[in-house]
Structure formats: structure tokens, C-alpha cells
Amino acid sequence: MQAITIPVPGDADALVLDELPTPDPAPGQVRIAVAAAGVNRADVLQRQGHYAPPQGESPIPGLEVSGTIDAVGEGVTQWIVGDEVCALLAGGGYAAQVVVPAGQVLPVPSGVSVVDAAALPEVAATVWSNLVLVGGLTAGETLLVHGGSSGIGTMAIQVARALGVRVAVTAGSPDKLEACRALGADILVNYREQDFVDVVRDATLGRGVDVILDNMGAKYLPRNVEALATGGRLVIIGMQGGAKGELDIATLLRKRAAVHATSLRARPAEEKASIVASVREHVWPMIASGRVRPIVNSTHRLADAAAAHRELEASGHVGKILLQP
């Protein structure tokens, strides 16, 4: 089968289209003939040599795919050959075929094409697990999403609105902010021109926000804590702004607030399966009803994976970038 390998870590040209053996599903796994794979910043970090796959997982990049099941391993009863699905992976998505534990597989939602479904597993699992299962976000609260026009950001806006939550976002251009507004964001912050702490404080009459979904890490840490309301929860899912920051514990104590840091890729298969089951129960009905939809910015051929990575790193996109074998 065709797949992308990374013989030597480096820039986008480090991604090489190669011919590899087709994997066979082990007991408890299914094999998916890939229709499309999502491109994520974790893939960029892996390409650069900064984010190795968990031990025993495929070295091929790619954390989510959609397609059709073409083989089923021993003991799998919930899926059959021919099912159109999408799946959360620990790696292996940039390929014509991939094997994955059956518990990390989801049906293609009603009203979504099999290709566009590749834009869903990673962002839906990330958003639901961090906003609701970790952050405890509930109706009537206010959420701040950094990077609102990203794949995770566009999903977070929609899911939060479906939950009855008021949404604030940061983004770096008027066009990106307008895209966020169209998806339901209420409070728009151009981080190049405005201080998000001041904007959310004014918009909430000094109260602050209940939950922050943060992809920046160190750079935003002190200001995120400042922006939290009493009882607020900061959920950190990325380090685009650095790994080490200063935390004002006095402010955290005064606000009775919490800071959580989470990742999805390295979790045990059982935890991923639990998250996927919760996503299917709660997020998939939102998609079927039209309240939430995948936002796809562009699609590239698998052979053009380097171009897809350059597009992601340029940060001009809104929503997801996909690869098709």
C-alpha cells in the first residue's frame, strides 16, 4: 500500500510517499480502506522529530481517518466489512489502509460524506473530552477558545453553542473572526490588536469566563488565569506558545480555579474507547441534527502531504485540512 513515511525528521519535504506492506488486523482490530485522513499539528511535530508515536504504534503520521472497513479481526462483532466509518488513531492515518482498535471507530454521521468525516474524530474527541469530561462545561456558562478558526476551535464553538454556552474566541484576522461568528461565537478577539483579558472582562461585566480551551501553553498562562471567573477551569491542550510559564498560585487560590493539562494520543486504548463512546452518544446526535458540522478548508492528495503541512503551518486556513490516498 502507499503511505507517508518520515525517513529523516525535518521540514515539510521530509514527508515521503512510500510503498509499505498492507497491515492485517489483530484480534479486536478492524482495517479501514482510507477515504481521507485529517492533518493535525501533532503530525507536524512528529515530522519535525518532536512527537514520537506511543510505543508499539505505527510510525506513519496521521491521527484520524475515514473510509470503509475491509477486514475485521478476531473477536470484533460491532463492525462488519463494508461499514463506512471514521476512527481515532494513535498513528498510521497517512496511508491507503490502517488498522485500529474497534473501540476507536465511529460510524460516519448521518448527512456527512465519507471524505468529510475524516475531519471529525480527533477534533470531536478532543473537544468533548476536554470541555465536558475534564472542564465540566455546562449550559449558561461562558467559554473562551484560543485559535477559534482552527479545526479544534471550529468544533469547540459549535459543540459549546449546542450545549447552550456563550462562546468567546481569539483569532488573528477579521476573516477568521467572521468565520467564528458565523459558527456561533459571541465574543470576538483579534489577538494581534486586542488583549483578550480586557475584552472578556468587559463582555462578562467583570466576571470572567468559566472555561478556557488553550492551545498556547506558557505564553498565555498568566493571562488565562487572570481571565478566569471564580471557579473557572483552564484546560491546556497545546504548547504552541512554549512549555514553561509562571503560574500565579495566589490568583488561582483566590478564584478557586483549576488548571488541567491533557493529551489524547498517548492514552490507553480503553480510555480512548470510553471517550469515543461518549462522543458517539453526545456529539453524533448534534451532527445528525445539523447543529454541528465538519469544517473542511481544503483537501490534498496523499502524494501532496508536504503541501498540506505547509498550508497548516502558514495558519491561513479555517477548519480542517484533509489528505486523500
Short mmCIF file of C-alpha atoms in Angstrom, two decimals:
data_model
loop_
_atom_site.label_atom_id
_atom_site.label_comp_id
_atom_site.label_asym_id
_atom_site.label_seq_id
_atom_site.Cartn_x
_atom_site.Cartn_y
_atom_site.Cartn_z
CA MET A 1 0.00 0.00 0.00
CA GLN A 2 1.02 3.64 -0.38
CA ALA A 3 1.85 5.52 2.80
CA ILE A 4 3.77 8.55 4.00
CA THR A 5 7.00 7.88 5.89
CA ILE A 6 9.49 10.21 7.60
CA PRO A 7 12.96 8.78 6.93
CA VAL A 8 14.66 11.86 8.42
CA PRO A 9 12.77 14.45 10.52
CA GLY A 10 12.71 17.96 9.10
CA ASP A 11 10.61 20.41 7.11
CA ALA A 12 7.57 19.50 5.02
CA ASP A 13 9.73 17.83 2.36
CA ALA A 14 10.68 15.20 4.97
CA LEU A 15 7.33 13.55 4.18
CA VAL A 16 7.99 10.77 1.62
CA LEU A 17 5.43 8.76 -0.33
CA ASP A 18 6.47 5.13 0.07
CA GLU A 19 5.24 1.61 -0.61
CA LEU A 20 4.70 -0.45 2.57
CA PRO A 21 3.12 -3.82 3.39
CA THR A 22 -0.62 -3.74 3.98
CA PRO A 23 -1.31 -4.28 7.72
CA ASP A 24 -3.56 -7.11 8.90
CA PRO A 25 -5.96 -6.53 11.80
CA ALA A 26 -5.04 -8.20 15.08
CA PRO A 27 -7.74 -9.54 17.40
CA GLY A 28 -10.00 -6.67 18.44
CA GLN A 29 -8.99 -4.51 15.47
CA VAL A 30 -10.51 -3.57 12.13
CA ARG A 31 -8.78 -2.47 8.95
CA ILE A 32 -10.04 0.61 7.13
CA ALA A 33 -9.54 1.37 3.44
CA VAL A 34 -8.86 5.07 3.87
CA ALA A 35 -11.03 7.62 2.04
CA ALA A 36 -9.38 10.60 3.76
CA ALA A 37 -7.10 11.45 6.68
CA GLY A 38 -7.09 14.58 8.83
CA VAL A 39 -3.96 16.72 9.09
CA ASN A 40 -3.15 17.89 12.63
CA ARG A 41 -0.43 19.92 14.32
CA ALA A 42 0.66 16.77 16.13
CA ASP A 43 1.61 15.42 12.70
CA VAL A 44 3.81 18.46 12.12
CA LEU A 45 5.53 17.93 15.46
CA GLN A 46 6.10 14.26 14.61
CA ARG A 47 7.55 15.23 11.22
CA GLN A 48 9.94 17.61 12.97
CA GLY A 49 11.10 14.87 15.34
CA HIS A 50 9.40 16.33 18.45
CA TYR A 51 6.45 13.95 18.96
CA ALA A 52 7.18 10.26 18.54
CA PRO A 53 4.24 7.85 18.40
CA PRO A 54 3.48 5.84 21.53
CA GLN A 55 5.50 2.65 21.88
CA GLY A 56 4.23 -0.09 19.61
CA GLU A 57 2.13 2.22 17.42
CA SER A 58 2.59 2.90 13.71
CA PRO A 59 5.38 5.38 12.81
CA ILE A 60 3.23 6.59 9.91
CA PRO A 61 1.74 10.01 10.79
CA GLY A 62 -2.00 10.61 10.94
CA LEU A 63 -4.34 10.56 13.95
CA GLU A 64 -7.74 10.29 12.25
CA VAL A 65 -9.23 8.77 9.10
CA SER A 66 -12.48 7.95 7.40
CA GLY A 67 -13.22 5.16 4.96
CA THR A 68 -14.68 1.67 4.62
CA ILE A 69 -13.91 -1.37 6.74
CA ASP A 70 -12.29 -4.01 4.52
CA ALA A 71 -11.18 -6.56 7.14
CA VAL A 72 -12.21 -7.47 10.68
CA GLY A 73 -10.02 -9.08 13.33
CA GLU A 74 -10.95 -11.94 15.60
CA GLY A 75 -13.48 -11.07 18.29
CA VAL A 76 -14.90 -7.96 16.60
CA THR A 77 -18.68 -8.10 16.49
CA GLN A 78 -19.81 -4.46 16.30
CA TRP A 79 -18.39 -3.80 12.80
CA ILE A 80 -18.54 -5.71 9.51
CA VAL A 81 -16.78 -5.43 6.18
CA GLY A 82 -18.39 -2.64 4.15
CA ASP A 83 -19.25 -0.33 7.05
CA GLU A 84 -18.47 3.33 6.34
CA VAL A 85 -16.66 4.67 9.39
CA CYS A 86 -14.22 7.19 10.80
CA ALA A 87 -11.69 6.49 13.51
CA LEU A 88 -9.38 7.96 16.13
CA LEU A 89 -5.81 6.66 15.74
CA ALA A 90 -2.52 6.68 17.61
CA GLY A 91 -0.83 6.84 14.18
CA GLY A 92 -0.96 5.37 10.70
CA GLY A 93 -3.54 7.59 9.01
CA TYR A 94 -1.43 8.88 6.12
CA ALA A 95 -1.86 5.61 4.22
CA ALA A 96 -4.16 3.72 1.90
CA GLN A 97 -5.14 1.32 4.71
CA VAL A 98 -4.86 1.41 8.51
CA VAL A 99 -5.67 -0.90 11.42
CA VAL A 100 -7.30 0.44 14.58
CA PRO A 101 -8.90 -0.96 17.75
CA ALA A 102 -12.61 -1.48 17.15
CA GLY A 103 -13.48 0.70 20.16
CA GLN A 104 -11.94 3.76 18.48
CA VAL A 105 -14.18 3.51 15.42
CA LEU A 106 -17.31 5.58 14.80
CA PRO A 107 -19.97 5.36 12.09
CA VAL A 108 -19.97 8.13 9.50
CA PRO A 109 -22.64 10.50 10.88
CA SER A 110 -25.89 10.99 9.03
CA GLY A 111 -25.64 13.82 6.50
CA VAL A 112 -21.82 13.79 6.31
CA SER A 113 -19.84 12.44 3.34
CA VAL A 114 -17.34 9.68 3.96
CA VAL A 115 -14.49 12.04 2.98
CA ASP A 116 -15.58 14.94 5.21
CA ALA A 117 -16.00 12.51 8.12
CA ALA A 118 -12.18 12.41 8.37
CA ALA A 119 -12.40 15.93 9.80
CA LEU A 120 -14.31 14.69 12.86
CA PRO A 121 -12.68 12.05 15.11
CA GLU A 122 -9.67 13.90 16.53
CA VAL A 123 -11.40 17.26 16.99
CA ALA A 124 -14.66 15.79 18.32
CA ALA A 125 -12.81 13.59 20.82
CA THR A 126 -10.51 16.43 21.86
CA VAL A 127 -13.30 18.97 22.26
CA TRP A 128 -15.79 16.72 24.04
CA SER A 129 -13.27 15.16 26.41
CA ASN A 130 -11.67 18.47 27.36
CA LEU A 131 -14.66 20.80 27.50
CA VAL A 132 -17.16 18.44 29.13
CA LEU A 133 -15.42 15.41 30.63
CA VAL A 134 -12.48 17.44 32.03
CA GLY A 135 -13.69 21.04 32.05
CA GLY A 136 -17.24 20.33 33.19
CA LEU A 137 -18.70 22.89 30.77
CA THR A 138 -22.46 23.29 31.19
CA ALA A 139 -25.31 25.35 29.78
CA GLY A 140 -25.29 29.03 30.77
CA GLU A 141 -21.52 29.24 31.20
CA THR A 142 -19.01 31.20 29.10
CA LEU A 143 -16.20 29.51 27.18
CA LEU A 144 -13.04 31.10 25.74
CA VAL A 145 -11.42 29.23 22.83
CA HIS A 146 -7.95 30.24 21.69
CA GLY A 147 -7.44 29.64 17.99
CA GLY A 148 -11.14 29.72 17.25
CA SER A 149 -10.71 29.21 13.49
CA SER A 150 -8.65 26.02 13.83
CA GLY A 151 -10.09 22.55 13.41
CA ILE A 152 -10.45 22.18 17.17
CA GLY A 153 -11.68 25.75 17.51
CA THR A 154 -14.43 25.44 14.91
CA MET A 155 -15.65 22.23 16.54
CA ALA A 156 -15.48 23.73 20.04
CA ILE A 157 -17.61 26.73 19.01
CA GLN A 158 -20.32 24.52 17.56
CA VAL A 159 -20.43 21.97 20.38
CA ALA A 160 -20.48 24.71 23.01
CA ARG A 161 -23.33 26.52 21.27
CA ALA A 162 -25.27 23.25 21.03
CA LEU A 163 -24.81 22.92 24.81
CA GLY A 164 -26.22 26.41 25.42
CA VAL A 165 -22.86 28.03 26.20
CA ARG A 166 -21.74 31.57 25.38
CA VAL A 167 -18.53 31.47 23.32
CA ALA A 168 -15.57 33.85 23.12
CA VAL A 169 -12.74 33.23 20.63
CA THR A 170 -9.34 34.59 19.72
CA ALA A 171 -8.09 34.64 16.13
CA GLY A 172 -5.57 36.65 14.12
CA SER A 173 -7.60 38.26 11.33
CA PRO A 174 -11.03 39.78 10.64
CA ASP A 175 -11.83 37.00 8.15
CA LYS A 176 -11.10 34.29 10.71
CA LEU A 177 -13.17 36.08 13.33
CA GLU A 178 -16.04 36.40 10.90
CA ALA A 179 -15.88 32.66 10.26
CA CYS A 180 -16.07 32.10 14.01
CA ARG A 181 -19.04 34.45 14.27
CA ALA A 182 -20.84 32.50 11.53
CA LEU A 183 -20.39 29.32 13.58
CA GLY A 184 -21.88 30.93 16.69
CA ALA A 185 -19.10 32.75 18.56
CA ASP A 186 -20.45 35.70 20.56
CA ILE A 187 -17.26 37.50 21.67
CA LEU A 188 -14.54 38.05 19.07
CA VAL A 189 -10.95 38.97 19.94
CA ASN A 190 -8.29 39.83 17.37
CA TYR A 191 -5.23 38.81 19.38
CA ARG A 192 -2.97 40.94 17.15
CA GLU A 193 -4.82 44.10 18.17
CA GLN A 194 -6.65 43.38 21.44
CA ASP A 195 -5.97 41.93 24.89
CA PHE A 196 -8.34 39.01 25.38
CA VAL A 197 -8.35 39.54 29.15
CA ASP A 198 -9.76 43.06 28.74
CA VAL A 199 -12.28 42.01 26.09
CA VAL A 200 -13.73 39.06 28.02
CA ARG A 201 -13.77 41.05 31.26
CA ASP A 202 -15.82 43.78 29.58
CA ALA A 203 -18.11 41.27 27.85
CA THR A 204 -18.82 39.43 31.09
CA LEU A 205 -19.20 42.58 33.22
CA GLY A 206 -16.01 41.80 35.11
CA ARG A 207 -16.90 38.20 35.94
CA GLY A 208 -14.54 36.37 33.57
CA VAL A 209 -15.01 33.09 31.73
CA ASP A 210 -15.87 29.69 33.17
CA VAL A 211 -13.73 27.51 30.90
CA ILE A 212 -10.74 28.26 28.66
CA LEU A 213 -9.58 25.84 25.96
CA ASP A 214 -5.96 26.76 25.36
CA ASN A 215 -3.54 25.60 22.67
CA MET A 216 -0.79 28.12 23.52
CA GLY A 217 0.55 26.94 26.86
CA ALA A 218 3.23 29.06 28.53
CA LYS A 219 2.70 32.28 26.58
CA TYR A 220 -0.90 32.67 27.72
CA LEU A 221 -0.72 31.03 31.14
CA PRO A 222 -0.74 34.14 33.43
CA ARG A 223 -3.36 35.96 31.35
CA ASN A 224 -5.55 32.87 31.10
CA VAL A 225 -5.65 32.62 34.89
CA GLU A 226 -6.48 36.33 35.06
CA ALA A 227 -9.35 35.84 32.60
CA LEU A 228 -10.99 33.04 34.60
CA ALA A 229 -14.10 33.58 36.67
CA THR A 230 -14.37 32.32 40.23
CA GLY A 231 -14.46 28.54 39.97
CA GLY A 232 -13.10 28.70 36.42
CA ARG A 233 -11.25 25.88 34.67
CA LEU A 234 -8.27 26.32 32.35
CA VAL A 235 -7.73 23.31 30.06
CA ILE A 236 -4.38 23.30 28.25
CA ILE A 237 -4.12 21.06 25.17
CA GLY A 238 -1.09 22.50 23.37
CA MET A 239 2.22 24.30 23.69
CA GLN A 240 2.38 26.49 20.59
CA GLY A 241 3.45 29.34 22.87
CA GLY A 242 6.03 27.39 24.86
CA ALA A 243 6.26 24.72 27.54
CA LYS A 244 7.34 26.61 30.67
CA GLY A 245 5.42 29.52 32.20
CA GLU A 246 4.82 31.23 35.51
CA LEU A 247 1.66 30.33 37.40
CA ASP A 248 0.20 32.83 39.88
CA ILE A 249 -0.99 30.43 42.56
CA ALA A 250 -2.34 33.25 44.73
CA THR A 251 -4.75 34.28 41.96
CA LEU A 252 -5.66 30.65 41.36
CA LEU A 253 -6.45 30.18 45.06
CA ARG A 254 -8.41 33.41 45.27
CA LYS A 255 -10.56 32.35 42.32
CA ARG A 256 -10.82 28.73 43.48
CA ALA A 257 -9.87 27.89 39.91
CA ALA A 258 -8.24 24.84 38.35
CA VAL A 259 -5.64 24.20 35.65
CA HIS A 260 -5.79 20.95 33.69
CA ALA A 261 -3.30 19.76 31.06
CA THR A 262 -4.33 16.85 28.85
CA SER A 263 -3.33 14.92 25.76
CA LEU A 264 -5.21 12.30 23.76
CA ARG A 265 -2.72 10.33 21.66
CA ALA A 266 -0.86 8.52 24.45
CA ARG A 267 -3.94 7.45 26.43
CA PRO A 268 -4.55 3.72 26.79
CA ALA A 269 -6.91 2.18 24.25
CA GLU A 270 -9.54 1.66 26.96
CA GLU A 271 -9.63 5.39 27.77
CA LYS A 272 -9.84 6.30 24.09
CA ALA A 273 -12.68 3.85 23.61
CA SER A 274 -14.54 5.44 26.52
CA ILE A 275 -14.11 8.91 25.02
CA VAL A 276 -15.17 7.69 21.59
CA ALA A 277 -18.29 6.09 23.08
CA SER A 278 -19.17 9.37 24.81
CA VAL A 279 -18.63 11.29 21.57
CA ARG A 280 -20.92 8.90 19.73
CA GLU A 281 -23.60 9.28 22.40
CA HIS A 282 -23.49 13.06 22.72
CA VAL A 283 -21.79 14.69 19.70
CA TRP A 284 -23.01 12.47 16.88
CA PRO A 285 -26.67 13.46 17.51
CA MET A 286 -25.59 17.12 17.29
CA ILE A 287 -24.12 16.38 13.86
CA ALA A 288 -27.14 14.38 12.71
CA SER A 289 -29.42 17.28 13.66
CA GLY A 290 -27.29 19.81 11.77
CA ARG A 291 -26.26 21.78 14.86
CA VAL A 292 -22.62 20.71 14.37
CA ARG A 293 -20.82 20.01 11.08
CA PRO A 294 -17.28 19.29 9.94
CA ILE A 295 -15.49 22.38 8.61
CA VAL A 296 -13.12 21.39 5.79
CA ASN A 297 -10.79 24.08 4.45
CA SER A 298 -9.04 22.04 1.74
CA THR A 299 -8.21 18.54 0.51
CA HIS A 300 -4.86 17.37 -0.89
CA ARG A 301 -3.73 14.11 -2.44
CA LEU A 302 -1.64 11.87 -0.21
CA ALA A 303 1.31 12.44 -2.54
CA ASP A 304 0.99 16.17 -1.77
CA ALA A 305 1.23 15.76 2.01
CA ALA A 306 4.07 18.29 2.09
CA ALA A 307 1.77 20.95 0.61
CA ALA A 308 -0.89 20.14 3.21
CA HIS A 309 1.67 20.60 6.00
CA ARG A 310 2.83 23.92 4.55
CA GLU A 311 -0.78 25.10 4.44
CA LEU A 312 -1.30 24.10 8.07
CA GLU A 313 1.90 25.82 9.21
CA ALA A 314 1.00 29.02 7.32
CA SER A 315 -2.09 29.23 9.57
CA GLY A 316 -4.31 30.81 6.95
CA HIS A 317 -6.90 28.05 6.99
CA VAL A 318 -10.29 27.82 8.72
CA GLY A 319 -11.23 24.35 9.91
CA LYS A 320 -9.56 21.12 8.81
CA ILE A 321 -7.13 20.12 6.08
CA LEU A 322 -7.53 16.60 4.64
CA LEU A 323 -5.44 14.12 2.66
CA GLN A 324 -6.89 11.60 0.19
CA PRO A 325 -4.98 8.47 -0.92
#
